Coordinates of N, CA and C (backbone and C1' of nucleotides) in Angstrom, one line a residue:
Chain U
X235 N 23.3 -1.3 18.2 CA 21.9 -0.6 18.2 C 21.2 -0.9 17.3
X236 N 21.4 -0.1 16.1 CA 20.2 0.0 15.0 C 20.7 -1.2 14.1
X237 N 19.5 -2.2 14.1 CA 20.0 -3.4 13.2 C 19.0 -3.4 12.0
X238 N 19.6 -3.5 11.0 CA 18.8 -3.5 9.8 C 18.2 -4.9 9.6
X239 N 16.9 -5.1 9.0 CA 16.3 -6.7 9.1 C 17.2 -7.3 8.0
X240 N 17.3 -8.3 7.8 CA 17.9 -9.2 6.9 C 16.7 -10.1 6.0
X241 N 17.4 -10.6 5.4 CA 16.5 -11.4 4.0 C 15.4 -12.5 4.8
X242 N 15.9 -13.0 5.7 CA 15.4 -14.1 6.5 C 14.1 -13.4 7.1
X243 N 14.1 -12.2 7.4 CA 13.3 -11.7 8.2 C 11.8 -11.8 7.6
X244 N 12.1 -11.5 6.3 CA 10.8 -11.1 5.2 C 10.3 -12.5 4.5
X245 N 11.3 -13.8 4.8 CA 10.6 -14.7 4.0 C 10.0 -15.8 4.9
X246 N 8.9 -15.2 5.2 CA 7.7 -15.7 6.2 C 6.3 -15.3 5.9
X247 N 5.2 -16.0 6.3 CA 3.8 -15.6 5.2 C 3.7 -14.1 5.7
X248 N 2.7 -13.6 4.9 CA 2.7 -12.1 4.9 C 1.7 -11.8 6.3
X249 N 1.1 -12.7 6.6 CA 0.4 -12.7 8.2 C 1.0 -12.4 9.0
X250 N 2.1 -13.1 9.5 CA 3.0 -13.1 10.3 C 3.7 -11.7 10.3
X251 N 4.0 -11.3 8.8 CA 5.1 -10.2 8.8 C 4.5 -9.0 8.7
X252 N 3.2 -8.9 8.5 CA 2.7 -7.6 8.6 C 2.5 -7.7 10.3
X253 N 2.4 -8.3 11.1 CA 2.3 -8.1 12.8 C 3.6 -7.7 13.1
X254 N 4.7 -8.2 12.3 CA 6.1 -8.4 12.8 C 6.7 -6.8 12.5
X255 N 6.1 -6.4 11.4 CA 6.8 -5.0 10.7 C 6.2 -3.8 11.8
X256 N 5.2 -3.9 12.6 CA 4.8 -3.0 13.4 C 5.8 -2.6 14.4
X257 N 6.1 -1.2 14.7 CA 7.5 -1.0 15.3 C 8.7 -0.9 14.7
X258 N 8.7 -1.4 13.4 CA 10.1 -1.4 12.8 C 10.1 -0.3 12.0
X259 N 11.3 0.5 11.8 CA 11.4 1.6 11.0 C 11.5 1.5 9.5
X260 N 11.1 2.3 8.7 CA 11.2 2.0 7.1 C 11.9 3.5 6.8
X261 N 13.2 2.9 6.3 CA 14.1 4.1 5.8 C 14.1 4.3 4.2
X262 N 14.1 5.7 3.8 CA 14.4 5.9 2.2 C 15.7 6.5 2.3
X263 N 16.8 6.2 2.0 CA 17.9 7.0 1.7 C 18.2 7.4 0.0
X264 N 17.4 8.3 -0.4 CA 17.5 8.7 -1.5 C 18.5 9.9 -2.1
X265 N 18.4 10.1 -3.4 CA 19.2 11.3 -3.9 C 18.8 12.6 -3.4
X266 N 17.8 12.7 -3.1 CA 17.4 13.8 -2.5 C 17.2 14.3 -1.0
X267 N 17.8 12.9 -0.3 CA 17.8 13.1 1.3 C 17.1 11.7 1.8
X268 N 17.4 11.9 3.2 CA 16.8 10.6 3.6 C 15.5 10.9 4.8
X269 N 14.7 9.9 4.4 CA 13.3 10.0 5.3 C 13.3 8.5 6.0
X270 N 12.4 8.7 7.1 CA 12.3 7.4 7.9 C 10.9 7.7 8.7
X271 N 10.4 6.6 8.9 CA 9.5 6.4 9.8 C 8.7 5.0 10.5
X272 N 8.4 5.1 11.8 CA 8.2 3.9 12.4 C 7.0 3.4 11.9
X273 N 6.7 2.0 11.4 CA 5.5 1.5 10.8 C 4.3 1.0 11.8
X274 N 3.4 1.9 11.7 CA 2.4 1.8 12.7 C 1.0 1.2 12.1
X275 N 1.1 0.9 11.0 CA -0.2 0.5 10.2 C 0.1 -0.4 8.9
X276 N -0.3 -1.9 9.0 CA -0.3 -2.7 7.8 C -1.4 -3.6 7.2
X277 N -1.4 -4.0 6.4 CA -2.2 -5.2 5.8 C -1.5 -6.0 5.0
X278 N -1.7 -7.5 5.2 CA -1.5 -8.6 4.7 C -2.2 -9.1 3.2
X279 N -1.5 -9.3 2.5 CA -2.2 -10.0 1.0 C -1.5 -11.4 0.9
X280 N -2.2 -12.5 0.8 CA -1.8 -13.5 0.3 C -2.6 -14.1 -1.0
X281 N -1.8 -14.0 -1.7 CA -2.2 -14.4 -3.4 C -2.8 -15.8 -3.5
X282 N -2.3 -16.7 -2.8 CA -2.6 -18.1 -2.9 C -4.1 -18.3 -2.5
X283 N -4.6 -17.7 -1.4 CA -5.8 -18.0 -0.9 C -6.4 -16.7 -0.6
X284 N -6.2 -15.5 -1.2 CA -7.0 -14.1 -0.8 C -7.5 -13.6 -2.0
X285 N -8.6 -13.1 -2.3 CA -9.3 -12.8 -3.1 C -9.2 -11.2 -3.5
X286 N -8.7 -10.5 -2.1 CA -8.5 -8.9 -2.1 C -7.0 -9.0 -2.9
X287 N -6.3 -9.9 -2.9 CA -4.7 -9.7 -3.4 C -4.4 -9.7 -4.9
X288 N -3.8 -8.7 -5.3 CA -3.6 -8.4 -6.8 C -3.3 -9.9 -7.6
X289 N -2.3 -10.5 -6.8 CA -1.7 -11.6 -7.2 C -2.8 -13.0 -7.5
X290 N -3.6 -12.8 -6.5 CA -4.8 -13.9 -6.8 C -5.2 -14.8 -8.0
X291 N -4.7 -15.9 -8.1 CA -5.2 -16.6 -9.2 C -4.4 -16.0 -10.3
X292 N -3.1 -15.7 -9.9 CA -2.6 -15.1 -11.1 C -1.2 -16.0 -11.1
X293 N -0.6 -16.2 -12.5 CA 0.6 -16.8 -12.7 C 1.8 -15.6 -12.6
X294 N 3.2 -16.0 -12.3 CA 3.8 -15.3 -12.5 C 3.9 -14.1 -13.7
X295 N 4.5 -12.9 -13.4 CA 4.6 -12.0 -14.6 C 3.7 -11.1 -14.5
X296 N 3.7 -9.8 -15.4 CA 3.2 -8.6 -15.2 C 3.4 -7.6 -13.9
X297 N 2.3 -7.2 -13.3 CA 2.5 -6.2 -12.3 C 2.9 -7.1 -11.1
X298 N 2.5 -8.0 -10.9 CA 2.9 -8.8 -9.6 C 4.1 -9.8 -9.5
X299 N 4.9 -9.5 -10.6 CA 5.8 -10.4 -10.6 C 6.6 -10.7 -9.4
X300 N 7.0 -9.4 -8.9 CA 8.3 -9.2 -7.9 C 7.4 -10.2 -6.6
X301 N 6.4 -10.3 -6.8 CA 5.7 -11.1 -5.5 C 6.0 -12.5 -5.5
X302 N 6.0 -12.9 -6.7 CA 6.4 -14.4 -7.0 C 7.9 -14.5 -6.6
X303 N 8.5 -13.8 -6.6 CA 10.3 -13.9 -6.1 C 10.2 -14.0 -4.6
X304 N 11.7 -14.0 -4.1 CA 12.0 -14.0 -2.7 C 11.3 -13.0 -1.9
X305 N 11.1 -12.9 -0.9 CA 10.8 -11.8 0.5 C 11.8 -10.7 0.2
X306 N 11.2 -9.6 0.8 CA 12.3 -8.4 1.1 C 12.6 -7.3 0.0
X307 N 11.7 -7.4 -1.1 CA 11.7 -6.7 -2.1 C 10.3 -5.6 -2.1
X308 N 10.4 -4.5 -3.1 CA 9.6 -3.5 -3.1 C 8.4 -4.1 -4.3
X309 N 7.2 -3.9 -3.8 CA 6.3 -4.2 -5.0 C 5.4 -3.0 -4.6
X310 N 5.3 -2.1 -5.6 CA 4.8 -0.7 -5.8 C 4.2 -0.6 -7.1
X311 N 2.7 0.0 -6.8 CA 2.0 0.0 -7.7 C 0.8 1.3 -7.9
X312 N 0.5 1.6 -9.2 CA -0.5 2.5 -9.3 C -1.8 2.4 -8.7
X313 N -2.5 3.4 -8.1 CA -3.8 3.2 -7.9 C -4.4 4.3 -8.1
X314 N -5.7 4.1 -8.8 CA -6.6 5.4 -9.2 C -5.7 6.2 -10.3
X315 N -4.7 5.7 -10.7 CA -4.0 6.6 -12.1 C -3.4 7.7 -11.2
X316 N -3.4 7.6 -9.8 CA -2.8 8.9 -9.5 C -2.0 8.5 -8.4
X317 N -2.5 7.8 -7.3 CA -1.2 7.5 -6.1 C -0.6 6.2 -6.2
X318 N 0.3 6.1 -5.3 CA 1.1 4.8 -5.5 C 1.0 4.2 -4.1
X319 N 1.2 2.9 -4.2 CA 1.0 2.1 -2.8 C 2.5 1.1 -2.5
X320 N 3.2 1.2 -1.5 CA 4.3 0.6 -1.2 C 4.0 -0.5 -0.5
X321 N 4.2 -1.7 -1.2 CA 4.3 -3.2 -0.3 C 5.6 -3.9 -0.1
X322 N 5.7 -4.7 1.0 CA 6.9 -5.3 1.0 C 6.8 -6.8 0.9
X323 N 7.4 -7.4 -0.2 CA 6.9 -8.8 -0.7 C 7.5 -9.6 0.6
X324 N 6.6 -10.5 0.8 CA 6.7 -11.4 1.9 C 6.9 -12.9 1.4
X325 N 7.2 -14.0 2.3 CA 7.4 -15.5 1.6 C 8.6 -15.7 1.2
X326 N 8.6 -16.8 0.8 CA 9.9 -17.6 0.0 C 9.5 -17.3 -1.7
X327 N 10.5 -17.8 -2.4 CA 10.2 -17.9 -3.8 C 8.8 -18.6 -4.1
X328 N 8.1 -18.1 -5.1 CA 7.1 -18.9 -5.6 C 5.8 -18.4 -4.6
X329 N 5.9 -17.8 -3.8 CA 4.8 -17.5 -2.6 C 4.3 -16.0 -2.9
X330 N 3.2 -15.8 -3.6 CA 3.0 -14.3 -4.1 C 2.2 -13.8 -3.1
X331 N 3.0 -13.2 -1.9 CA 2.5 -12.9 -0.8 C 3.0 -11.1 -0.6
X332 N 2.4 -10.1 0.0 CA 3.1 -8.9 0.3 C 2.5 -8.4 1.3
X333 N 3.1 -7.4 2.1 CA 2.4 -6.5 3.2 C 2.6 -5.1 2.7
X334 N 1.3 -4.4 2.9 CA 0.9 -3.0 2.2 C 1.3 -2.3 3.3
X335 N 2.4 -1.2 3.3 CA 2.4 -0.4 4.4 C 1.6 0.8 4.3
X336 N 0.7 1.0 5.3 CA -0.4 2.1 5.2 C -0.2 3.1 5.9
X337 N 0.7 3.5 7.0 CA 0.7 4.5 7.6 C 2.5 4.4 8.4
X338 N 2.9 5.7 8.8 CA 4.1 6.0 9.4 C 4.3 6.7 10.2
X339 N 5.0 6.7 11.7 CA 5.4 8.0 12.3 C 6.6 8.6 12.0
X340 N 6.6 9.4 11.5 CA 7.5 9.9 10.8 C 8.9 10.4 11.7
X341 N 10.2 9.9 11.5 CA 11.1 10.1 12.3 C 12.4 10.8 12.1
X342 N 12.5 11.0 10.6 CA 13.7 11.6 10.1 C 13.1 11.9 8.7
X343 N 13.8 13.3 8.5 CA 13.4 14.0 7.3 C 12.2 14.5 7.3
X344 N 11.6 15.0 8.5 CA 10.2 15.7 8.1 C 10.2 16.8 7.2
X345 N 11.0 17.8 7.0 CA 11.1 19.0 6.3 C 11.0 18.7 5.0
X346 N 11.7 17.4 4.6 CA 11.6 16.8 3.3 C 10.3 16.5 2.9
X347 N 9.6 15.8 4.0 CA 8.2 15.0 3.4 C 7.5 16.4 3.8
X348 N 7.8 17.1 4.2 CA 6.7 18.5 4.5 C 6.8 19.2 3.0
X349 N 7.8 19.4 2.2 CA 7.9 19.7 0.9 C 7.4 18.9 0.0
X350 N 7.8 17.7 0.1 CA 6.9 16.8 -1.0 C 5.4 16.5 -1.2
X351 N 5.1 16.7 0.5 CA 3.4 16.7 0.7 C 2.6 18.2 0.3
X352 N 3.4 18.9 0.7 CA 2.6 20.5 0.7 C 1.8 20.3 1.9
X353 N 2.3 19.7 2.9 CA 1.5 19.6 4.4 C 2.3 20.2 5.2
X354 N 1.8 20.4 6.3 CA 2.7 20.9 7.4 C 2.5 20.1 8.5
X355 N 1.3 19.7 9.1 CA 1.2 18.7 10.4 C 1.5 17.2 10.2
X356 N 2.7 16.8 10.9 CA 3.4 15.6 11.2 C 2.3 14.7 11.1
X357 N 1.2 14.6 11.4 CA 0.4 13.6 11.5 C -0.2 13.0 10.2
X358 N -0.2 14.1 9.5 CA -0.9 13.8 8.4 C 0.2 13.5 7.0
X359 N 1.3 13.5 7.4 CA 2.6 13.2 6.3 C 2.2 11.9 6.0
X360 N 2.2 10.9 6.5 CA 2.3 9.4 6.0 C 1.2 8.9 6.7
X361 N 0.0 9.0 7.0 CA -1.0 8.6 7.3 C -1.9 8.2 6.2
X362 N -1.4 7.3 5.4 CA -2.0 6.8 4.4 C -1.3 6.1 3.3
X363 N -1.5 5.1 2.3 CA -0.5 4.4 1.7 C 0.0 5.2 0.4
X364 N -0.9 6.1 -0.1 CA -0.5 7.1 -1.1 C 0.3 8.3 -0.5
X365 N -0.1 8.6 0.7 CA 0.8 9.6 1.4 C 2.0 9.3 1.7
X366 N 2.1 8.3 2.1 CA 3.7 7.7 2.6 C 4.5 7.6 1.6
X367 N 4.1 7.4 0.2 CA 4.8 7.0 -0.6 C 5.3 8.4 -1.6
X368 N 4.5 9.3 -1.2 CA 4.6 10.7 -1.7 C 5.9 11.3 -0.6
X369 N 5.8 10.9 0.5 CA 6.4 11.9 1.7 C 7.8 11.1 1.4
X370 N 7.9 9.9 1.1 CA 9.4 9.0 1.2 C 9.5 9.0 -0.5
X371 N 9.1 9.6 -1.4 CA 9.5 9.7 -2.7 C 9.5 8.3 -3.3
X372 N 8.4 7.2 -2.9 CA 8.8 5.9 -3.3 C 7.8 5.8 -4.8
X373 N 8.5 6.1 -5.8 CA 7.8 6.1 -7.0 C 7.9 4.6 -7.5
X374 N 7.2 4.3 -8.7 CA 7.2 3.3 -9.2 C 8.8 2.7 -9.7
X375 N 9.6 3.7 -9.9 CA 11.0 3.3 -10.2 C 11.7 2.4 -9.1
X376 N 10.9 2.3 -8.2 CA 11.5 1.6 -7.2 C 11.1 0.2 -6.9
X377 N 10.0 -0.2 -8.0 CA 9.6 -1.4 -8.2 C 10.6 -2.5 -8.1
X378 N 10.4 -3.6 -7.2 CA 11.6 -4.4 -7.3 C 12.8 -3.9 -6.7
X379 N 13.1 -2.8 -5.9 CA 14.0 -2.7 -5.2 C 14.0 -3.3 -4.0
X380 N 15.5 -3.9 -3.8 CA 16.0 -4.4 -2.7 C 15.7 -3.9 -1.2
X381 N 14.8 -4.5 -0.3 CA 14.8 -3.5 1.0 C 16.1 -4.1 1.9
X382 N 16.9 -4.9 1.4 CA 18.2 -5.1 2.1 C 19.2 -4.4 1.3
X383 N 18.8 -3.1 0.7 CA 20.0 -2.5 0.3 C 20.4 -1.0 0.9
X384 N 20.9 -0.1 0.0 CA 21.3 1.0 0.9 C 20.3 2.1 0.7
X385 N 19.3 2.0 -0.4 CA 18.3 3.1 -0.6 C 17.1 3.0 0.1
X386 N 16.8 1.6 0.3 CA 15.8 1.1 1.0 C 16.0 -0.1 2.0
X387 N 15.6 0.3 3.2 CA 15.8 -0.9 4.1 C 14.8 -0.4 5.6
X388 N 15.0 -1.2 6.4 CA 14.0 -1.6 7.5 C 14.9 -1.8 8.8
X389 N 14.6 -1.0 9.9 CA 15.2 -0.9 10.8 C 14.4 -2.1 11.8
X390 N 15.3 -3.0 12.6 CA 14.3 -3.5 13.5 C 13.5 -2.8 14.4
X391 N 12.6 -3.5 14.9 CA 11.6 -2.9 16.1 C 10.7 -3.7 16.6
X392 N 9.8 -3.7 17.6 CA 8.7 -4.0 18.2 C 7.9 -3.7 18.9
X393 N 6.5 -4.2 19.0 CA 5.4 -3.6 19.9 C 4.9 -4.9 20.4
X394 N 4.2 -4.6 21.8 CA 3.5 -5.8 22.7 C 2.5 -6.0 22.1
X395 N 1.8 -7.1 22.0 CA 0.2 -7.6 21.6 C -0.4 -6.6 22.2
X396 N -0.3 -6.2 23.5 CA -1.4 -5.2 24.2 C -1.5 -3.9 23.5
X397 N -0.4 -3.7 22.5 CA -0.7 -2.1 21.8 C -1.3 -2.4 20.8
X398 N -1.8 -3.7 20.0 CA -1.9 -3.8 18.8 C -3.4 -4.5 18.6
X399 N -4.0 -3.9 17.5 CA -5.2 -4.3 17.4 C -5.3 -5.1 15.7
X400 N -6.1 -5.9 15.3 CA -6.2 -6.3 14.0 C -7.5 -6.1 13.6
X401 N -7.8 -5.7 12.2 CA -9.3 -5.2 11.8 C -9.5 -5.7 10.4
X402 N -10.4 -5.6 9.7 CA -10.7 -5.8 8.6 C -9.9 -5.0 7.6
X403 N -9.5 -5.0 6.4 CA -8.5 -4.2 5.9 C -9.5 -3.2 4.9
X404 N -8.6 -1.9 4.7 CA -9.4 -0.8 4.0 C -9.8 -0.9 2.4
X405 N -10.8 -0.6 1.9 CA -11.2 -0.8 0.8 C -11.3 -2.0 -0.2
X406 N -11.4 -3.0 0.7 CA -11.3 -4.4 -0.2 C -12.8 -4.8 -0.2
X407 N -14.0 -4.3 0.0 CA -15.1 -4.7 0.3 C -15.8 -5.6 -1.2
X408 N -14.9 -5.7 -2.5 CA -15.1 -6.2 -3.6 C -14.7 -7.9 -3.0
X409 N -14.0 -7.9 -2.4 CA -13.5 -9.5 -2.3 C -14.2 -10.4 -1.6
X410 N -15.5 -10.2 -1.3 CA -16.3 -11.3 -0.8 C -15.9 -11.8 0.2
X411 N -15.7 -13.0 0.7 CA -15.4 -13.4 2.0 C -14.2 -13.1 2.7
X412 N -13.0 -12.7 1.8 CA -11.8 -12.2 2.3 C -12.0 -10.6 2.7
X413 N -13.0 -10.0 2.2 CA -13.0 -8.7 2.8 C -13.3 -8.5 4.4
X414 N -13.4 -9.7 5.1 CA -13.7 -9.6 6.3 C -12.5 -10.1 7.0
X415 N -11.7 -10.5 6.4 CA -10.6 -11.1 7.1 C -9.8 -10.1 7.8
X416 N -9.2 -10.4 9.2 CA -8.5 -9.2 9.8 C -7.4 -9.1 9.9
X417 N -7.0 -8.8 8.6 CA -5.7 -8.9 8.4 C -4.9 -7.6 8.1
X418 N -5.5 -6.5 8.8 CA -5.1 -5.2 8.9 C -4.7 -5.1 10.6
X419 N -3.4 -4.7 10.7 CA -2.7 -4.4 11.9 C -2.3 -2.9 12.2
X420 N -2.6 -2.5 13.6 CA -2.4 -1.1 13.5 C -1.7 -1.1 15.3
X421 N -1.0 -0.1 15.5 CA -0.8 0.3 16.7 C -1.9 1.1 17.3
X422 N -2.7 0.6 18.3 CA -4.0 1.3 18.6 C -3.9 2.8 19.3
X423 N -2.8 2.8 19.8 CA -2.5 4.4 20.3 C -1.8 5.5 19.4
X424 N -1.3 5.0 18.4 CA -1.0 6.0 17.4 C -1.7 6.9 16.9
X425 N -1.2 8.1 16.8 CA -1.9 9.5 16.2 C -1.5 9.5 14.8
X426 N -0.8 8.6 14.2 CA -0.4 8.7 12.5 C -0.7 7.4 11.8
X427 N -2.1 7.1 12.2 CA -3.0 5.9 11.4 C -3.9 6.8 10.3
X428 N -4.1 5.5 9.3 CA -4.9 6.1 8.2 C -6.3 6.7 8.5
X429 N -6.9 5.9 9.8 CA -8.1 6.1 10.2 C -8.1 5.8 11.9
X430 N -8.9 6.9 12.5 CA -8.6 6.8 13.7 C -9.1 5.6 14.6
X431 N -8.6 4.9 15.4 CA -9.3 3.7 16.2 C -10.0 3.8 17.4
X432 N -11.1 3.5 17.1 CA -12.2 3.9 17.9 C -11.6 3.8 19.6
X433 N -12.2 4.6 20.4 CA -11.8 4.5 22.0 C -12.4 3.3 22.6
X434 N -11.6 2.7 23.3 CA -12.2 1.6 24.0 C -12.7 2.0 25.3
X435 N -13.7 1.1 25.9 CA -14.5 1.6 26.8 C -13.9 0.5 27.9
Chain P
dT241 P -4.9 -2.8 -31.5 O5' -6.3 -2.7 -31.1 C5' -7.6 -2.2 -32.1 C4' -8.7 -2.2 -31.5 C3' -8.8 -1.3 -30.2 O3' -10.2 -0.8 -30.7 C1' -9.6 -3.1 -29.6
dG242 P -10.9 0.5 -30.0 O5' -11.6 -0.1 -29.0 C5' -12.8 -0.8 -29.1 C4' -13.6 -0.9 -27.7 C3' -13.8 0.2 -27.2 O3' -15.5 0.4 -26.6 C1' -12.7 -1.3 -25.7
dT243 P -15.7 1.6 -25.8 O5' -16.1 0.9 -24.2 C5' -16.8 -0.3 -24.4 C4' -16.6 -0.7 -22.9 C3' -16.9 0.0 -22.0 O3' -17.5 -0.5 -21.0 C1' -14.5 -1.0 -21.4
dC244 P -18.3 0.9 -19.6 O5' -17.7 -0.1 -18.2 C5' -17.6 -1.4 -18.5 C4' -16.6 -1.7 -17.3 C3' -17.0 -1.0 -15.8 O3' -17.0 -1.6 -14.6 C1' -14.5 -1.1 -16.4
dC245 P -17.7 -1.1 -13.6 O5' -16.3 -1.2 -12.5 C5' -15.6 -2.4 -12.5 C4' -14.0 -1.7 -11.7 C3' -14.6 -0.7 -10.7 O3' -13.5 -1.0 -9.7 C1' -12.9 0.3 -12.1
dG246 P -14.1 -0.5 -8.0 O5' -12.7 -1.0 -7.3 C5' -12.0 -2.1 -7.4 C4' -10.6 -1.8 -7.5 C3' -10.0 -1.1 -6.4 O3' -8.4 -1.5 -6.4 C1' -9.7 0.1 -8.3
dA247 P -8.2 -2.5 -5.4 O5' -7.5 -1.9 -4.1 C5' -8.1 -1.8 -3.0 C4' -7.6 -1.2 -2.0 C3' -6.6 0.0 -2.1 O3' -6.3 0.7 -0.9 C1' -5.5 -2.0 -1.7
dT248 P -7.2 2.2 -0.4 O5' -6.7 3.1 -2.0 C5' -5.4 3.5 -1.9 C4' -5.1 4.9 -2.0 C3' -5.7 5.8 -0.7 O3' -4.7 6.4 -0.2 C1' -6.9 6.9 -2.3
dT249 P -4.3 7.4 1.0 O5' -4.8 8.9 0.4 C5' -4.1 9.5 -0.8 C4' -4.4 10.7 -1.1 C3' -4.9 11.9 -0.2 O3' -4.1 12.8 -0.4 C1' -6.5 11.6 -1.8
dG250 P -3.8 13.9 0.6 O5' -4.7 15.1 -0.1 C5' -4.7 15.5 -1.3 C4' -5.5 16.5 -1.9 C3' -6.0 17.4 -0.9 O3' -6.2 18.7 -1.6 C1' -7.9 16.2 -1.2
dG251 P -6.4 20.0 -1.1 O5' -7.5 20.7 -1.5 C5' -7.8 20.4 -3.1 C4' -9.4 20.6 -3.2 C3' -10.1 21.6 -2.9 O3' -11.1 22.2 -3.8 C1' -10.9 19.6 -2.2
dT252 P -11.7 23.8 -3.4 O5' -13.2 23.5 -3.8 C5' -13.9 22.3 -3.2 C4' -15.0 21.9 -3.9 C3' -16.4 22.7 -3.6 O3' -17.3 22.8 -4.6 C1' -16.6 21.0 -2.3
Chain I
dC65 P -22.4 10.5 0.7 O5' -22.2 11.5 -0.5 C5' -22.9 12.5 -0.7 C4' -22.3 13.6 -1.8 C3' -21.9 12.6 -2.8 O3' -22.3 13.6 -3.8 C1' -19.8 13.9 -2.2
dC66 P -22.1 12.6 -5.6 O5' -20.6 12.8 -6.0 C5' -20.3 14.6 -6.5 C4' -19.0 14.6 -6.7 C3' -18.5 13.4 -7.9 O3' -17.9 14.3 -8.8 C1' -17.0 13.5 -6.1
dA67 P -18.1 14.0 -10.4 O5' -16.9 14.7 -11.0 C5' -16.3 16.0 -10.4 C4' -14.9 15.8 -10.1 C3' -14.2 15.2 -11.5 O3' -13.1 16.3 -12.1 C1' -13.4 14.1 -9.5
dA68 P -12.3 16.1 -13.3 O5' -10.8 15.3 -12.6 C5' -10.1 16.1 -11.7 C4' -8.7 15.6 -11.4 C3' -8.3 14.8 -12.5 O3' -6.8 14.7 -12.8 C1' -8.6 13.0 -10.8
dT69 P -6.1 14.9 -13.8 O5' -5.5 13.3 -14.2 C5' -4.8 13.0 -13.1 C4' -4.6 11.5 -13.5 C3' -4.5 11.2 -15.0 O3' -3.5 10.2 -15.2 C1' -6.4 10.1 -14.1
dC70 P -2.6 10.3 -16.8 O5' -2.1 8.7 -16.8 C5' -1.9 8.0 -15.6 C4' -2.4 6.5 -15.8 C3' -2.2 6.0 -17.1 O3' -2.0 4.7 -17.2 C1' -4.2 5.6 -15.7
dG71 P -0.4 4.3 -17.8 O5' 0.1 2.8 -17.3 C5' 0.4 2.4 -15.9 C4' -1.0 1.1 -15.8 C3' -0.6 0.4 -16.7 O3' -0.8 -1.1 -16.0 C1' -2.9 0.6 -16.3
dG72 P -0.1 -1.9 -16.4 O5' -0.7 -3.6 -15.7 C5' -1.2 -3.3 -14.3 C4' -2.5 -3.8 -14.2 C3' -2.5 -5.1 -14.7 O3' -3.1 -6.1 -13.9 C1' -4.3 -3.9 -15.5
dA73 P -3.0 -7.8 -14.0 O5' -4.6 -7.9 -14.4 C5' -5.8 -7.6 -13.4 C4' -7.2 -7.7 -14.0 C3' -7.3 -9.0 -15.1 O3' -8.5 -9.8 -14.4 C1' -8.2 -7.2 -16.2
dC74 P -8.6 -11.3 -14.9 O5' -10.2 -11.2 -16.0 C5' -11.0 -10.3 -15.6 C4' -11.9 -9.7 -16.8 C3' -11.8 -11.3 -17.8 O3' -13.1 -11.3 -18.3 C1' -11.2 -9.2 -19.0
dA75 P -13.9 -12.7 -18.9 O5' -15.1 -11.7 -19.9 C5' -15.8 -10.9 -19.4 C4' -16.2 -9.9 -20.5 C3' -16.8 -10.8 -21.9 O3' -17.8 -10.5 -22.5 C1' -14.6 -9.7 -22.5
dG76 P -18.5 -11.1 -23.7 O5' -18.0 -10.7 -25.1 C5' -17.9 -9.4 -25.4 C4' -17.4 -9.2 -26.8 C3' -17.4 -10.3 -27.9 O3' -17.9 -9.9 -29.1 C1' -15.3 -9.9 -27.6

DNA sequence: TGTCCGATTGGT
DNA sequence: CCAATCGGACAG
């Protein structure tokens, strides 16, 4: 029944991985308990060709070091001095790519999430990159954590193309031409997105 | 060493 | 609309 994704699943380009992660379930099995949610919103970042990526034009080392390693590890960084964002490293060794997880539909550990977030509504527990990190206790201590391990892992899942939309990424207006790349993927009808998807006519 | 600013969020 | 809050990136 429940199958955990193995290393090979993550060893592909970030664009492909971002799409394939929709419908999969991210699990955090930490000291305080277990939380999990279905991935409903992702964004691809490709360091070799993408001005919006932290690893763009960079050599291995520093904040993005883990991105240069093999796929299937956690890239977590501090944003605005306050929040943290969780990414899945994509691609093979030497390819600095990753997928930002932007929203989840909670499936397990909701009371734990409520306690960590100080919010009651399930729809708002994980509806943004910083929110889901807080809800799942993804602190920077998990930087470089193996996603094929026991504390952090992903369960296989899928969604049909008709349920998916691709849009420009959020908050990357500074990235010139890359700002318009349709590298954000969402499950359109999900009620757990960071931004509502406009009604189709 | 110093300054600038962000892959955000929550409260005015 | 705006403050919070800090480390990475880059200029000097």
